[in-house]
Amino acid sequence: MPIIDSKYKPRFYFRNGFVSTVYSGLVRRVYLEQERERITLPDGDFMDLDWSYSGEKSNKLIILLHGLEGNGQRPYMTAPAKLFNQNGTDAVCVNFRGCSGEDNLKFRSYHSGGTEDLEAVIAHAINVKGYSEIYLKGISLGANVILKYLGERQEVPEAIKAAIAVSVPCFLLGAAQELLTFKNRLYHDRFLRHLLERLKIKQKRFPEFISDNEFQSIKTLWDFDNVYTAKAHGFEDALDYYEKCSSLQFLPYIKIPTLIINALNDSFLSAECYPVKAAKNNPELYLEMPPHGGHSGLIDKKNVYYNEKRALEFVKQNT
């Protein structure tokens, strides 16, 4: 499809990518009452799902996936859940393994290409909960998981009607390199600190899988992916992980209406993360590249962000 001309026009002080990213991550607040459900995954591990509901019984559901070290209570999760609830759609905010406040059971956890866990949530929503119309929305890492899920399979369940991917690092190698640059130092160090805190817990539980020397060798996010992510999830090294899990290679095969919103001033994304060619060649793929918005920071009026409004519009247009 042709590239979509974005109508996003933020206030002048939110045109700065750093300001909009930091405000969205540290300042924004959204209240939403949720009910938690724990599901058992095929490998015996668990994930926690945070549910919220529309005012009347609905057969429609939006599944929301968070970014690196996020969870189901982050405003970028609860805000779209609340908006869809107000428009006749139930919502489930997925906490990836180990992200719900309790360490998961396995040495493995979650990663940018872990589509089997999304598959389990979708199956649960259809077979147990009985939803017949499902939409997917992801931010950052979660967005990459959705795009990979949709493109790597010959078929997806008929119930899945549309998808929205926001601030998606669809070329993981480029995004990993961007995070190592000086401009992203604050973000990089914050991510790494949180990841190492959780990895320390896993090291105590699984000392046979990671030595003290290996743990001490982790100085960057790339190191983390080399030492832990790759090893725990069956990849040769970080590079192998990035190559196999980047959703960019799967975009040509997506068969349901899918909207990608990547701001041009998102400092996490490399040039390859703006898949213009793929969008032009796939009639089901829509690409919107607003000049402003930073990373997950498309701030708009009344505490409802532009990408959240666009998600609702896109679903209504394509279902």
mmCIF file of C-alpha atoms in Angstrom:
data_model
loop_
_atom_site.group_PDB
_atom_site.id
_atom_site.type_symbol
_atom_site.label_atom_id
_atom_site.label_comp_id
_atom_site.label_asym_id
_atom_site.label_seq_id
_atom_site.Cartn_x
_atom_site.Cartn_y
_atom_site.Cartn_z
ATOM 1 C CA MET A 1 0.000 0.000 0.000
ATOM 2 C CA PRO A 2 1.101 3.620 -0.434
ATOM 3 C CA ILE A 3 2.784 5.133 2.592
ATOM 4 C CA ILE A 4 0.267 6.882 4.858
ATOM 5 C CA ASP A 5 0.664 10.628 5.350
ATOM 6 C CA SER A 6 0.604 11.122 9.103
ATOM 7 C CA LYS A 7 -1.753 13.669 10.626
ATOM 8 C CA TYR A 8 0.076 13.691 13.954
ATOM 9 C CA LYS A 9 0.786 17.256 15.090
ATOM 10 C CA PRO A 10 2.054 17.431 18.684
ATOM 11 C CA ARG A 11 2.483 20.555 20.741
ATOM 12 C CA PHE A 12 5.820 22.176 19.970
ATOM 13 C CA TYR A 13 7.473 20.996 23.213
ATOM 14 C CA PHE A 14 6.663 17.360 22.397
ATOM 15 C CA ARG A 15 8.233 17.546 18.952
ATOM 16 C CA ASN A 16 11.543 16.697 20.575
ATOM 17 C CA GLY A 17 11.992 12.917 20.526
ATOM 18 C CA PHE A 18 13.830 12.754 23.843
ATOM 19 C CA VAL A 19 11.204 14.824 25.663
ATOM 20 C CA SER A 20 8.270 12.817 24.312
ATOM 21 C CA THR A 21 9.985 9.494 25.029
ATOM 22 C CA VAL A 22 10.924 10.379 28.616
ATOM 23 C CA TYR A 23 7.573 11.989 29.409
ATOM 24 C CA SER A 24 5.708 8.933 28.143
ATOM 25 C CA GLY A 25 7.905 6.530 30.072
ATOM 26 C CA LEU A 26 8.231 8.354 33.387
ATOM 27 C CA VAL A 27 5.436 10.908 33.747
ATOM 28 C CA ARG A 28 2.272 9.598 32.080
ATOM 29 C CA ARG A 29 -0.322 7.934 34.319
ATOM 30 C CA VAL A 30 -3.429 5.966 33.319
ATOM 31 C CA TYR A 31 -5.800 4.262 35.752
ATOM 32 C CA LEU A 32 -7.486 1.044 34.684
ATOM 33 C CA GLU A 33 -9.052 -1.684 36.795
ATOM 34 C CA GLN A 34 -7.725 -5.066 35.692
ATOM 35 C CA GLU A 35 -8.264 -8.706 36.634
ATOM 36 C CA ARG A 36 -5.230 -11.006 36.586
ATOM 37 C CA GLU A 37 -5.287 -14.507 35.178
ATOM 38 C CA ARG A 38 -2.352 -16.925 35.165
ATOM 39 C CA ILE A 39 -2.106 -19.338 32.258
ATOM 40 C CA THR A 40 0.151 -22.367 31.945
ATOM 41 C CA LEU A 41 2.240 -22.477 28.787
ATOM 42 C CA PRO A 42 2.910 -25.637 26.742
ATOM 43 C CA ASP A 43 6.393 -26.006 28.274
ATOM 44 C CA GLY A 44 5.032 -25.854 31.850
ATOM 45 C CA ASP A 45 5.972 -22.234 32.488
ATOM 46 C CA PHE A 46 3.411 -19.503 33.160
ATOM 47 C CA MET A 47 2.402 -16.038 32.018
ATOM 48 C CA ASP A 48 0.111 -13.552 33.738
ATOM 49 C CA LEU A 49 -2.622 -11.805 31.769
ATOM 50 C CA ASP A 50 -4.292 -8.580 32.919
ATOM 51 C CA TRP A 51 -7.887 -8.333 31.674
ATOM 52 C CA SER A 52 -10.235 -5.358 31.398
ATOM 53 C CA TYR A 53 -13.684 -5.330 29.873
ATOM 54 C CA SER A 54 -16.146 -3.234 27.937
ATOM 55 C CA GLY A 55 -19.403 -2.190 29.554
ATOM 56 C CA GLU A 56 -21.360 -4.919 27.788
ATOM 57 C CA LYS A 57 -20.452 -8.498 26.915
ATOM 58 C CA SER A 58 -18.272 -8.536 23.798
ATOM 59 C CA ASN A 59 -16.904 -11.081 21.356
ATOM 60 C CA LYS A 60 -14.136 -8.633 20.464
ATOM 61 C CA LEU A 61 -10.695 -8.593 22.096
ATOM 62 C CA ILE A 62 -7.516 -6.586 21.706
ATOM 63 C CA ILE A 63 -4.308 -8.340 22.803
ATOM 64 C CA LEU A 64 -1.609 -5.882 23.909
ATOM 65 C CA LEU A 65 2.113 -6.680 24.085
ATOM 66 C CA HIS A 66 4.654 -4.535 25.933
ATOM 67 C CA GLY A 67 8.233 -3.596 25.171
ATOM 68 C CA LEU A 68 11.569 -4.512 26.730
ATOM 69 C CA GLU A 69 11.221 -4.743 30.521
ATOM 70 C CA GLY A 70 7.646 -3.484 30.395
ATOM 71 C CA ASN A 71 4.528 -5.035 31.900
ATOM 72 C CA GLY A 72 0.743 -5.017 31.706
ATOM 73 C CA GLN A 73 0.379 -1.919 33.873
ATOM 74 C CA ARG A 74 2.472 0.457 31.794
ATOM 75 C CA PRO A 75 0.428 3.437 30.543
ATOM 76 C CA TYR A 76 1.124 2.513 26.913
ATOM 77 C CA MET A 77 -0.684 -0.759 27.686
ATOM 78 C CA THR A 78 -3.501 0.410 29.957
ATOM 79 C CA ALA A 79 -4.372 3.460 27.845
ATOM 80 C CA PRO A 80 -5.251 1.551 24.646
ATOM 81 C CA ALA A 81 -6.964 -1.116 26.756
ATOM 82 C CA LYS A 82 -9.134 1.588 28.328
ATOM 83 C CA LEU A 83 -9.878 3.213 24.968
ATOM 84 C CA PHE A 84 -10.924 -0.081 23.400
ATOM 85 C CA ASN A 85 -13.006 -0.961 26.486
ATOM 86 C CA GLN A 86 -14.861 2.322 25.984
ATOM 87 C CA ASN A 87 -15.558 1.268 22.407
ATOM 88 C CA GLY A 88 -17.080 -2.153 22.982
ATOM 89 C CA THR A 89 -13.920 -4.278 23.025
ATOM 90 C CA ASP A 90 -12.391 -6.312 25.841
ATOM 91 C CA ALA A 91 -8.639 -6.076 26.368
ATOM 92 C CA VAL A 92 -5.879 -8.257 27.711
ATOM 93 C CA CYS A 93 -2.504 -6.788 28.621
ATOM 94 C CA VAL A 94 0.033 -9.598 28.347
ATOM 95 C CA ASN A 95 2.910 -9.762 30.813
ATOM 96 C CA PHE A 96 5.759 -11.614 29.133
ATOM 97 C CA ARG A 97 7.454 -14.341 31.155
ATOM 98 C CA GLY A 98 9.004 -12.901 34.289
ATOM 99 C CA CYS A 99 7.517 -9.421 33.783
ATOM 100 C CA SER A 100 4.511 -9.600 36.114
ATOM 101 C CA GLY A 101 6.404 -9.113 39.381
ATOM 102 C CA GLU A 102 7.351 -12.763 39.828
ATOM 103 C CA ASP A 103 10.186 -14.631 38.140
ATOM 104 C CA ASN A 104 9.042 -17.301 35.720
ATOM 105 C CA LEU A 105 9.859 -20.957 36.290
ATOM 106 C CA LYS A 106 12.340 -21.556 33.494
ATOM 107 C CA PHE A 107 15.851 -20.268 32.806
ATOM 108 C CA ARG A 108 14.468 -18.842 29.569
ATOM 109 C CA SER A 109 12.207 -15.801 29.677
ATOM 110 C CA TYR A 110 11.025 -13.646 26.752
ATOM 111 C CA HIS A 111 12.696 -12.131 23.700
ATOM 112 C CA SER A 112 11.971 -10.198 20.504
ATOM 113 C CA GLY A 113 11.110 -13.301 18.504
ATOM 114 C CA GLY A 114 9.249 -15.397 21.081
ATOM 115 C CA THR A 115 6.066 -15.851 19.065
ATOM 116 C CA GLU A 116 5.124 -19.170 20.682
ATOM 117 C CA ASP A 117 3.920 -17.356 23.793
ATOM 118 C CA LEU A 118 1.724 -15.021 21.749
ATOM 119 C CA GLU A 119 0.371 -18.087 19.978
ATOM 120 C CA ALA A 120 -0.551 -19.579 23.371
ATOM 121 C CA VAL A 121 -2.375 -16.397 24.422
ATOM 122 C CA ILE A 122 -4.323 -16.282 21.160
ATOM 123 C CA ALA A 123 -5.306 -19.939 21.505
ATOM 124 C CA HIS A 124 -6.453 -19.263 25.079
ATOM 125 C CA ALA A 125 -8.504 -16.265 23.944
ATOM 126 C CA ILE A 126 -10.240 -18.284 21.219
ATOM 127 C CA ASN A 127 -10.609 -21.735 22.765
ATOM 128 C CA VAL A 128 -11.127 -20.881 26.428
ATOM 129 C CA LYS A 129 -12.518 -17.346 26.403
ATOM 130 C CA GLY A 130 -14.526 -17.706 23.196
ATOM 131 C CA TYR A 131 -13.523 -14.503 21.389
ATOM 132 C CA SER A 132 -14.272 -14.524 17.664
ATOM 133 C CA GLU A 133 -12.764 -11.162 16.673
ATOM 134 C CA ILE A 134 -9.209 -10.417 17.826
ATOM 135 C CA TYR A 135 -6.889 -7.471 17.229
ATOM 136 C CA LEU A 136 -3.199 -7.323 18.098
ATOM 137 C CA LYS A 137 -1.255 -4.239 19.200
ATOM 138 C CA GLY A 138 2.349 -4.124 20.303
ATOM 139 C CA ILE A 139 4.895 -1.549 21.349
ATOM 140 C CA SER A 140 8.607 -1.885 20.498
ATOM 141 C CA LEU A 141 9.724 -5.465 21.319
ATOM 142 C CA GLY A 142 6.089 -6.568 21.536
ATOM 143 C CA ALA A 143 5.425 -5.050 18.121
ATOM 144 C CA ASN A 144 8.272 -7.058 16.612
ATOM 145 C CA VAL A 145 6.813 -10.230 18.134
ATOM 146 C CA ILE A 146 3.440 -9.498 16.508
ATOM 147 C CA LEU A 147 4.867 -8.812 13.056
ATOM 148 C CA LYS A 148 7.042 -11.916 13.182
ATOM 149 C CA TYR A 149 4.093 -14.014 14.354
ATOM 150 C CA LEU A 150 1.912 -12.810 11.491
ATOM 151 C CA GLY A 151 4.535 -13.255 8.797
ATOM 152 C CA GLU A 152 6.277 -16.494 9.730
ATOM 153 C CA ARG A 153 3.167 -18.698 9.640
ATOM 154 C CA GLN A 154 1.366 -20.000 6.578
ATOM 155 C CA GLU A 155 -1.923 -19.229 8.291
ATOM 156 C CA VAL A 156 -3.076 -17.472 11.450
ATOM 157 C CA PRO A 157 -6.420 -18.043 13.189
ATOM 158 C CA GLU A 158 -9.376 -16.623 11.302
ATOM 159 C CA ALA A 159 -10.368 -14.685 14.411
ATOM 160 C CA ILE A 160 -7.380 -12.336 14.022
ATOM 161 C CA LYS A 161 -8.665 -9.372 12.032
ATOM 162 C CA ALA A 162 -6.047 -6.598 12.291
ATOM 163 C CA ALA A 163 -2.759 -5.634 13.907
ATOM 164 C CA ILE A 164 -0.963 -2.448 14.923
ATOM 165 C CA ALA A 165 2.792 -2.245 15.567
ATOM 166 C CA VAL A 166 4.211 0.923 17.162
ATOM 167 C CA SER A 167 7.852 1.995 17.516
ATOM 168 C CA VAL A 168 8.886 -1.384 16.159
ATOM 169 C CA PRO A 169 12.609 -2.256 15.814
ATOM 170 C CA CYS A 170 11.879 -4.574 12.908
ATOM 171 C CA PHE A 171 15.605 -4.754 12.046
ATOM 172 C CA LEU A 172 17.034 -5.850 15.377
ATOM 173 C CA LEU A 173 20.698 -5.557 14.491
ATOM 174 C CA GLY A 174 20.302 -1.916 13.501
ATOM 175 C CA ALA A 175 18.255 -1.153 16.607
ATOM 176 C CA ALA A 176 20.816 -2.888 18.831
ATOM 177 C CA GLN A 177 23.574 -0.789 17.295
ATOM 178 C CA GLU A 178 21.547 2.405 17.797
ATOM 179 C CA LEU A 179 21.086 1.622 21.481
ATOM 180 C CA LEU A 180 24.853 1.464 21.866
ATOM 181 C CA THR A 181 25.333 5.033 20.603
ATOM 182 C CA PHE A 182 26.000 7.979 22.892
ATOM 183 C CA LYS A 183 22.582 9.592 22.227
ATOM 184 C CA ASN A 184 20.870 6.535 23.750
ATOM 185 C CA ARG A 185 23.209 6.049 26.696
ATOM 186 C CA LEU A 186 20.587 6.871 29.346
ATOM 187 C CA TYR A 187 18.059 4.462 27.850
ATOM 188 C CA HIS A 188 20.686 1.769 27.341
ATOM 189 C CA ASP A 189 21.948 1.890 30.909
ATOM 190 C CA ARG A 190 18.435 1.873 32.356
ATOM 191 C CA PHE A 191 17.442 -1.194 30.314
ATOM 192 C CA LEU A 192 20.675 -2.976 31.187
ATOM 193 C CA ARG A 193 20.334 -2.290 34.907
ATOM 194 C CA HIS A 194 16.841 -3.779 35.011
ATOM 195 C CA LEU A 195 17.839 -6.790 32.939
ATOM 196 C CA LEU A 196 20.851 -7.530 35.137
ATOM 197 C CA GLU A 197 18.732 -7.310 38.292
ATOM 198 C CA ARG A 198 16.450 -10.009 36.930
ATOM 199 C CA LEU A 199 19.315 -12.068 35.546
ATOM 200 C CA LYS A 200 20.936 -12.107 39.004
ATOM 201 C CA ILE A 201 17.809 -13.827 40.336
ATOM 202 C CA LYS A 202 18.017 -16.415 37.573
ATOM 203 C CA GLN A 203 21.713 -17.005 38.217
ATOM 204 C CA LYS A 204 20.963 -17.868 41.842
ATOM 205 C CA ARG A 205 18.240 -20.292 40.755
ATOM 206 C CA PHE A 206 20.167 -21.767 37.802
ATOM 207 C CA PRO A 207 23.892 -21.485 38.672
ATOM 208 C CA GLU A 208 24.679 -24.311 36.266
ATOM 209 C CA PHE A 209 23.553 -22.181 33.299
ATOM 210 C CA ILE A 210 25.476 -18.964 33.922
ATOM 211 C CA SER A 211 28.762 -18.525 35.784
ATOM 212 C CA ASP A 212 29.918 -15.522 37.808
ATOM 213 C CA ASN A 213 32.486 -14.759 35.120
ATOM 214 C CA GLU A 214 29.826 -14.762 32.414
ATOM 215 C CA PHE A 215 27.597 -12.497 34.471
ATOM 216 C CA GLN A 216 30.442 -10.074 35.186
ATOM 217 C CA SER A 217 31.319 -9.928 31.486
ATOM 218 C CA ILE A 218 28.005 -8.226 30.632
ATOM 219 C CA LYS A 219 28.720 -4.538 30.098
ATOM 220 C CA THR A 220 26.264 -3.725 27.291
ATOM 221 C CA LEU A 221 22.890 -4.880 25.993
ATOM 222 C CA TRP A 222 24.749 -6.647 23.196
ATOM 223 C CA ASP A 223 26.722 -8.554 25.840
ATOM 224 C CA PHE A 224 23.467 -9.425 27.584
ATOM 225 C CA ASP A 225 22.069 -10.887 24.382
ATOM 226 C CA ASN A 226 25.297 -12.823 23.799
ATOM 227 C CA VAL A 227 25.546 -14.223 27.318
ATOM 228 C CA TYR A 228 21.900 -14.714 28.218
ATOM 229 C CA THR A 229 19.284 -14.148 25.483
ATOM 230 C CA ALA A 230 21.002 -16.258 22.844
ATOM 231 C CA LYS A 231 22.071 -19.020 25.229
ATOM 232 C CA ALA A 232 18.711 -19.298 27.001
ATOM 233 C CA HIS A 233 16.636 -19.358 23.828
ATOM 234 C CA GLY A 234 18.610 -21.547 21.449
ATOM 235 C CA PHE A 235 20.575 -19.055 19.337
ATOM 236 C CA GLU A 236 24.288 -19.215 18.566
ATOM 237 C CA ASP A 237 25.011 -15.662 19.696
ATOM 238 C CA ALA A 238 23.503 -12.171 19.697
ATOM 239 C CA LEU A 239 23.982 -11.752 15.957
ATOM 240 C CA ASP A 240 22.216 -15.026 15.223
ATOM 241 C CA TYR A 241 19.376 -13.933 17.502
ATOM 242 C CA TYR A 242 19.032 -10.564 15.764
ATOM 243 C CA GLU A 243 19.085 -12.121 12.301
ATOM 244 C CA LYS A 244 16.521 -14.831 12.994
ATOM 245 C CA CYS A 245 14.113 -12.724 15.047
ATOM 246 C CA SER A 246 13.949 -9.491 13.056
ATOM 247 C CA SER A 247 10.406 -9.136 11.752
ATOM 248 C CA LEU A 248 11.563 -7.192 8.679
ATOM 249 C CA GLN A 249 12.136 -10.405 6.731
ATOM 250 C CA PHE A 250 8.583 -11.597 7.484
ATOM 251 C CA LEU A 251 6.702 -8.458 6.440
ATOM 252 C CA PRO A 252 6.104 -9.573 2.820
ATOM 253 C CA TYR A 253 4.129 -12.575 4.075
ATOM 254 C CA ILE A 254 1.654 -10.806 6.354
ATOM 255 C CA LYS A 255 -1.891 -11.485 5.149
ATOM 256 C CA ILE A 256 -4.103 -9.438 7.480
ATOM 257 C CA PRO A 257 -4.428 -5.621 7.662
ATOM 258 C CA THR A 258 -1.425 -4.402 9.634
ATOM 259 C CA LEU A 259 -0.433 -0.846 10.523
ATOM 260 C CA ILE A 260 3.133 0.130 11.452
ATOM 261 C CA ILE A 261 3.666 3.521 13.119
ATOM 262 C CA ASN A 262 7.336 4.446 13.482
ATOM 263 C CA ALA A 263 8.220 8.057 14.270
ATOM 264 C CA LEU A 264 11.085 9.444 12.218
ATOM 265 C CA ASN A 265 12.729 10.916 15.326
ATOM 266 C CA ASP A 266 12.725 7.619 17.237
ATOM 267 C CA SER A 267 16.345 7.380 18.377
ATOM 268 C CA PHE A 268 16.080 3.605 18.922
ATOM 269 C CA LEU A 269 15.460 2.823 15.265
ATOM 270 C CA SER A 270 17.949 2.465 12.425
ATOM 271 C CA ALA A 271 17.134 3.359 8.804
ATOM 272 C CA GLU A 272 16.153 -0.257 8.071
ATOM 273 C CA CYS A 273 13.369 -0.022 10.658
ATOM 274 C CA TYR A 274 11.303 2.069 8.245
ATOM 275 C CA PRO A 275 10.162 -0.664 5.826
ATOM 276 C CA VAL A 276 8.985 1.473 2.919
ATOM 277 C CA LYS A 277 9.647 -1.177 0.260
ATOM 278 C CA ALA A 278 7.777 -3.885 2.165
ATOM 279 C CA ALA A 279 4.780 -1.603 2.693
ATOM 280 C CA LYS A 280 4.635 -0.636 -0.982
ATOM 281 C CA ASN A 281 4.728 -4.276 -2.078
ATOM 282 C CA ASN A 282 2.269 -5.783 0.424
ATOM 283 C CA PRO A 283 -1.376 -4.642 0.075
ATOM 284 C CA GLU A 284 -2.074 -5.610 3.705
ATOM 285 C CA LEU A 285 0.811 -3.597 5.175
ATOM 286 C CA TYR A 286 0.371 0.091 6.021
ATOM 287 C CA LEU A 287 3.290 2.282 7.093
ATOM 288 C CA GLU A 288 2.917 5.631 8.846
ATOM 289 C CA MET A 289 6.028 7.645 9.693
ATOM 290 C CA PRO A 290 5.160 10.805 11.652
ATOM 291 C CA PRO A 291 8.067 13.259 11.908
ATOM 292 C CA HIS A 292 7.648 13.448 15.690
ATOM 293 C CA GLY A 293 6.836 11.061 18.498
ATOM 294 C CA GLY A 294 10.113 9.600 19.694
ATOM 295 C CA HIS A 295 9.948 6.035 21.006
ATOM 296 C CA SER A 296 6.409 5.178 22.136
ATOM 297 C CA GLY A 297 5.786 8.871 22.715
ATOM 298 C CA LEU A 298 3.086 9.976 20.289
ATOM 299 C CA ILE A 299 1.561 12.325 22.866
ATOM 300 C CA ASP A 300 -1.852 13.778 22.073
ATOM 301 C CA LYS A 301 -4.806 15.451 23.768
ATOM 302 C CA LYS A 302 -6.719 14.226 26.839
ATOM 303 C CA ASN A 303 -4.058 11.615 27.675
ATOM 304 C CA VAL A 304 -5.023 9.465 24.693
ATOM 305 C CA TYR A 305 -2.000 9.090 22.430
ATOM 306 C CA TYR A 306 -2.090 9.404 18.663
ATOM 307 C CA ASN A 307 -1.113 5.777 18.063
ATOM 308 C CA GLU A 308 -3.951 4.646 20.323
ATOM 309 C CA LYS A 309 -6.515 6.677 18.382
ATOM 310 C CA ARG A 310 -5.052 5.406 15.104
ATOM 311 C CA ALA A 311 -5.253 1.819 16.353
ATOM 312 C CA LEU A 312 -8.971 2.215 17.031
ATOM 313 C CA GLU A 313 -9.524 3.905 13.655
ATOM 314 C CA PHE A 314 -7.569 1.211 11.838
ATOM 315 C CA VAL A 315 -9.518 -1.594 13.480
ATOM 316 C CA LYS A 316 -12.836 0.047 12.600
ATOM 317 C CA GLN A 317 -11.720 0.543 8.987
ATOM 318 C CA ASN A 318 -10.550 -3.023 8.529
ATOM 319 C CA THR A 319 -13.099 -5.188 10.336
#
